[in-house]
């Protein structure tokens, strides 16, 4: 006999849902109220956003007035390389300041995300719940961001774009921002990884140390 999510016992379906990919979870959420309630918690435990359209839909889902889903958001991975507007995403991070359990934040293109809406850098930096931060392709906007983080971090991974620091014909030092980050998390930080790719001037390289 072929067992479907409808015919499986609920406790078994919940176990499957807990380890399934987001697409499968979304499908199970459409079958009944119990799986919808459980599924949203699973998705928000390790949420991944791949596109601009997905970002808008995700933010609206979390911010829906009929449900307070912000406490369920534990990990957020922003993979999109383009962002038409950051207004909805900024609103999400502003709301997270009030009832946040977000401990892990990964941004693959922070320059694109941080420059799209006034105040989004301050909204993220003001969070105090973050423990793990992973930033890729950091440029000028991201450098100011890491020094402003208020959270007491446990682990930080930074990938700094050396090309971005030189493309306007001037050197941007990231050393002071990293020092500030270390000061803010000096009693909690367990591991920090920092790599630089692209063209970096000798002065910029020296400033990092």
Short mmCIF file of C-alpha atoms in Angstrom, two decimals:
data_model
loop_
_atom_site.label_atom_id
_atom_site.label_comp_id
_atom_site.label_asym_id
_atom_site.label_seq_id
_atom_site.Cartn_x
_atom_site.Cartn_y
_atom_site.Cartn_z
CA UNK A 1 0.00 0.00 0.00
CA UNK A 2 1.35 3.42 -0.98
CA UNK A 3 1.45 5.78 1.98
CA UNK A 4 0.95 9.50 1.33
CA UNK A 5 1.34 12.40 3.81
CA UNK A 6 -2.42 12.16 4.31
CA UNK A 7 -2.41 8.45 5.17
CA UNK A 8 0.76 8.45 7.28
CA UNK A 9 0.32 8.84 11.03
CA UNK A 10 0.80 12.48 12.02
CA UNK A 11 3.79 11.79 14.26
CA UNK A 12 5.60 10.00 11.40
CA UNK A 13 4.82 12.82 8.96
CA UNK A 14 6.18 15.37 11.43
CA UNK A 15 9.45 13.43 11.66
CA UNK A 16 9.74 13.39 7.87
CA UNK A 17 8.86 17.06 7.68
CA UNK A 18 11.61 17.95 10.15
CA UNK A 19 14.35 16.68 7.82
CA UNK A 20 12.79 17.46 4.41
CA UNK A 21 13.80 20.22 1.99
CA UNK A 22 11.81 23.46 1.84
CA UNK A 23 9.84 22.46 -1.25
CA UNK A 24 8.66 19.23 0.36
CA UNK A 25 7.81 21.03 3.59
CA UNK A 26 5.77 23.59 1.65
CA UNK A 27 3.78 20.81 0.02
CA UNK A 28 3.02 19.07 3.31
CA UNK A 29 1.93 22.41 4.80
CA UNK A 30 -0.88 22.55 2.23
CA UNK A 31 -2.47 19.30 3.45
CA UNK A 32 -3.73 20.18 6.92
CA UNK A 33 -3.63 22.76 9.70
CA UNK A 34 -1.36 20.71 11.99
CA UNK A 35 1.27 20.21 9.29
CA UNK A 36 1.03 23.89 8.36
CA UNK A 37 1.74 24.98 11.92
CA UNK A 38 4.60 22.52 12.33
CA UNK A 39 6.02 23.21 8.86
CA UNK A 40 6.38 26.94 9.32
CA UNK A 41 8.51 26.37 12.41
CA UNK A 42 10.74 23.93 10.51
CA UNK A 43 11.22 26.36 7.61
CA UNK A 44 11.99 29.31 9.87
CA UNK A 45 14.44 27.27 11.89
CA UNK A 46 16.78 27.35 8.88
CA UNK A 47 15.32 29.71 6.28
CA UNK A 48 16.96 30.22 2.88
CA UNK A 49 16.05 32.98 0.43
CA UNK A 50 17.33 32.66 -3.15
CA UNK A 51 15.68 35.45 -5.19
CA UNK A 52 14.33 38.97 -4.91
CA UNK A 53 10.77 37.69 -5.37
CA UNK A 54 11.40 35.01 -2.77
CA UNK A 55 12.69 37.63 -0.35
CA UNK A 56 9.53 39.71 -0.68
CA UNK A 57 7.28 36.66 -0.21
CA UNK A 58 9.33 35.41 2.74
CA UNK A 59 9.23 38.75 4.55
CA UNK A 60 5.46 39.04 4.04
CA UNK A 61 5.04 35.50 5.40
CA UNK A 62 7.02 36.23 8.56
CA UNK A 63 5.40 39.64 9.08
CA UNK A 64 1.81 38.51 8.47
CA UNK A 65 -0.49 40.30 10.91
CA UNK A 66 -2.52 37.23 11.77
CA UNK A 67 0.53 35.37 13.10
CA UNK A 68 3.61 36.32 15.07
CA UNK A 69 6.28 34.22 13.35
CA UNK A 70 9.39 36.25 14.22
CA UNK A 71 10.22 34.12 17.30
CA UNK A 72 10.44 31.04 15.06
CA UNK A 73 13.13 32.55 12.81
CA UNK A 74 16.40 31.07 14.11
CA UNK A 75 18.64 31.05 11.01
CA UNK A 76 18.45 33.19 7.85
CA UNK A 77 20.52 32.62 4.70
CA UNK A 78 20.14 35.43 2.12
CA UNK A 79 21.51 34.07 -1.15
CA UNK A 80 19.98 36.51 -3.67
CA UNK A 81 22.41 38.52 -5.80
CA UNK A 82 19.86 41.19 -6.75
CA UNK A 83 17.40 43.14 -4.63
CA UNK A 84 14.95 45.60 -6.19
CA UNK A 85 14.04 47.19 -2.89
CA UNK A 86 15.11 46.52 0.67
CA UNK A 87 12.08 48.12 2.34
CA UNK A 88 10.33 44.86 3.27
CA UNK A 89 13.57 43.25 4.39
CA UNK A 90 14.39 46.28 6.51
CA UNK A 91 10.95 46.08 8.12
CA UNK A 92 11.61 42.44 8.96
CA UNK A 93 14.87 43.23 10.74
CA UNK A 94 13.26 46.14 12.59
CA UNK A 95 10.58 43.74 13.87
CA UNK A 96 13.24 41.22 14.83
CA UNK A 97 14.72 43.72 17.26
CA UNK A 98 11.60 43.38 19.40
CA UNK A 99 11.18 39.60 19.55
CA UNK A 100 14.20 38.04 17.93
CA UNK A 101 15.71 34.61 18.42
CA UNK A 102 17.67 34.89 15.18
CA UNK A 103 21.10 33.46 15.98
CA UNK A 104 22.56 32.77 12.51
CA UNK A 105 22.76 35.24 9.63
CA UNK A 106 24.39 34.50 6.27
CA UNK A 107 24.47 37.14 3.51
CA UNK A 108 26.07 36.15 0.22
CA UNK A 109 25.94 39.61 -1.40
CA UNK A 110 25.88 42.11 1.49
CA UNK A 111 26.73 45.10 -0.73
CA UNK A 112 23.55 44.55 -2.73
CA UNK A 113 21.42 43.97 0.37
CA UNK A 114 22.78 46.78 2.55
CA UNK A 115 22.65 49.58 -0.03
CA UNK A 116 19.07 49.05 -1.18
CA UNK A 117 17.23 50.63 1.76
CA UNK A 118 18.11 53.39 4.17
CA UNK A 119 18.33 52.03 7.68
CA UNK A 120 18.72 48.34 6.87
CA UNK A 121 22.35 48.33 8.08
CA UNK A 122 21.37 49.91 11.39
CA UNK A 123 18.40 47.54 11.79
CA UNK A 124 20.57 44.42 11.41
CA UNK A 125 23.45 45.84 13.42
CA UNK A 126 21.14 46.62 16.36
CA UNK A 127 20.14 42.97 16.81
CA UNK A 128 21.49 41.44 20.00
CA UNK A 129 20.54 37.81 19.37
CA UNK A 130 23.09 36.95 16.66
CA UNK A 131 25.73 34.32 17.46
CA UNK A 132 26.95 33.28 14.00
CA UNK A 133 27.53 35.72 11.12
CA UNK A 134 28.77 34.75 7.67
CA UNK A 135 29.28 37.53 5.10
CA UNK A 136 30.48 36.97 1.54
CA UNK A 137 31.76 39.47 -1.04
CA UNK A 138 32.08 42.29 1.48
CA UNK A 139 32.84 45.74 0.08
CA UNK A 140 32.60 49.26 1.42
CA UNK A 141 29.06 48.97 2.79
CA UNK A 142 29.76 45.69 4.52
CA UNK A 143 32.89 47.01 6.18
CA UNK A 144 30.98 49.67 8.07
CA UNK A 145 28.36 47.09 8.97
CA UNK A 146 30.63 44.59 10.73
CA UNK A 147 32.04 47.19 13.08
CA UNK A 148 28.54 48.28 14.12
CA UNK A 149 27.24 44.83 15.12
CA UNK A 150 25.99 44.86 18.70
CA UNK A 151 25.47 41.12 19.13
CA UNK A 152 27.86 39.11 21.28
CA UNK A 153 29.08 36.78 18.54
CA UNK A 154 30.50 33.28 18.83
CA UNK A 155 31.66 32.76 15.26
CA UNK A 156 32.32 35.11 12.33
CA UNK A 157 33.26 34.31 8.72
CA UNK A 158 34.16 37.17 6.39
CA UNK A 159 35.02 37.10 2.69
CA UNK A 160 36.31 40.54 1.70
CA UNK A 161 36.21 41.78 -1.90
CA UNK A 162 39.61 43.32 -2.60
CA UNK A 163 38.49 44.52 -6.02
CA UNK A 164 35.66 46.46 -4.45
CA UNK A 165 38.05 48.38 -2.20
CA UNK A 166 40.12 49.66 -5.10
CA UNK A 167 37.53 50.21 -7.82
CA UNK A 168 36.96 53.87 -6.99
CA UNK A 169 40.64 54.65 -6.99
CA UNK A 170 40.99 54.85 -3.23
CA UNK A 171 41.82 52.53 -0.38
CA UNK A 172 39.22 51.50 2.17
CA UNK A 173 40.67 50.07 5.36
CA UNK A 174 38.86 47.18 6.98
CA UNK A 175 41.31 46.72 9.86
CA UNK A 176 39.61 49.19 12.20
CA UNK A 177 36.19 47.63 11.57
CA UNK A 178 37.44 44.15 12.43
CA UNK A 179 39.12 45.51 15.55
CA UNK A 180 35.79 47.07 16.60
CA UNK A 181 34.01 43.77 15.97
CA UNK A 182 36.57 41.98 18.14
CA UNK A 183 36.06 44.51 20.91
CA UNK A 184 32.28 44.14 20.81
CA UNK A 185 32.50 40.34 21.10
CA UNK A 186 35.75 39.98 23.02
CA UNK A 187 34.17 37.97 25.84
CA UNK A 188 32.24 35.57 23.57
CA UNK A 189 34.03 35.16 20.23
CA UNK A 190 35.34 31.62 19.73
CA UNK A 191 36.31 31.65 16.06
CA UNK A 192 36.81 34.22 13.32
CA UNK A 193 37.76 33.52 9.71
CA UNK A 194 38.66 36.28 7.29
CA UNK A 195 39.70 35.84 3.66
CA UNK A 196 40.38 38.44 0.97
CA UNK A 197 40.07 37.91 -2.77
CA UNK A 198 40.87 40.21 -5.68
CA UNK A 199 43.24 43.12 -5.95
CA UNK A 200 44.25 44.68 -2.63
CA UNK A 201 46.75 47.50 -2.24
CA UNK A 202 49.75 47.09 0.05
CA UNK A 203 48.35 49.83 2.29
CA UNK A 204 45.02 48.04 2.64
CA UNK A 205 46.69 44.74 3.40
CA UNK A 206 48.84 46.37 6.07
CA UNK A 207 45.80 48.11 7.59
CA UNK A 208 44.13 44.75 8.21
CA UNK A 209 46.82 43.91 10.73
#
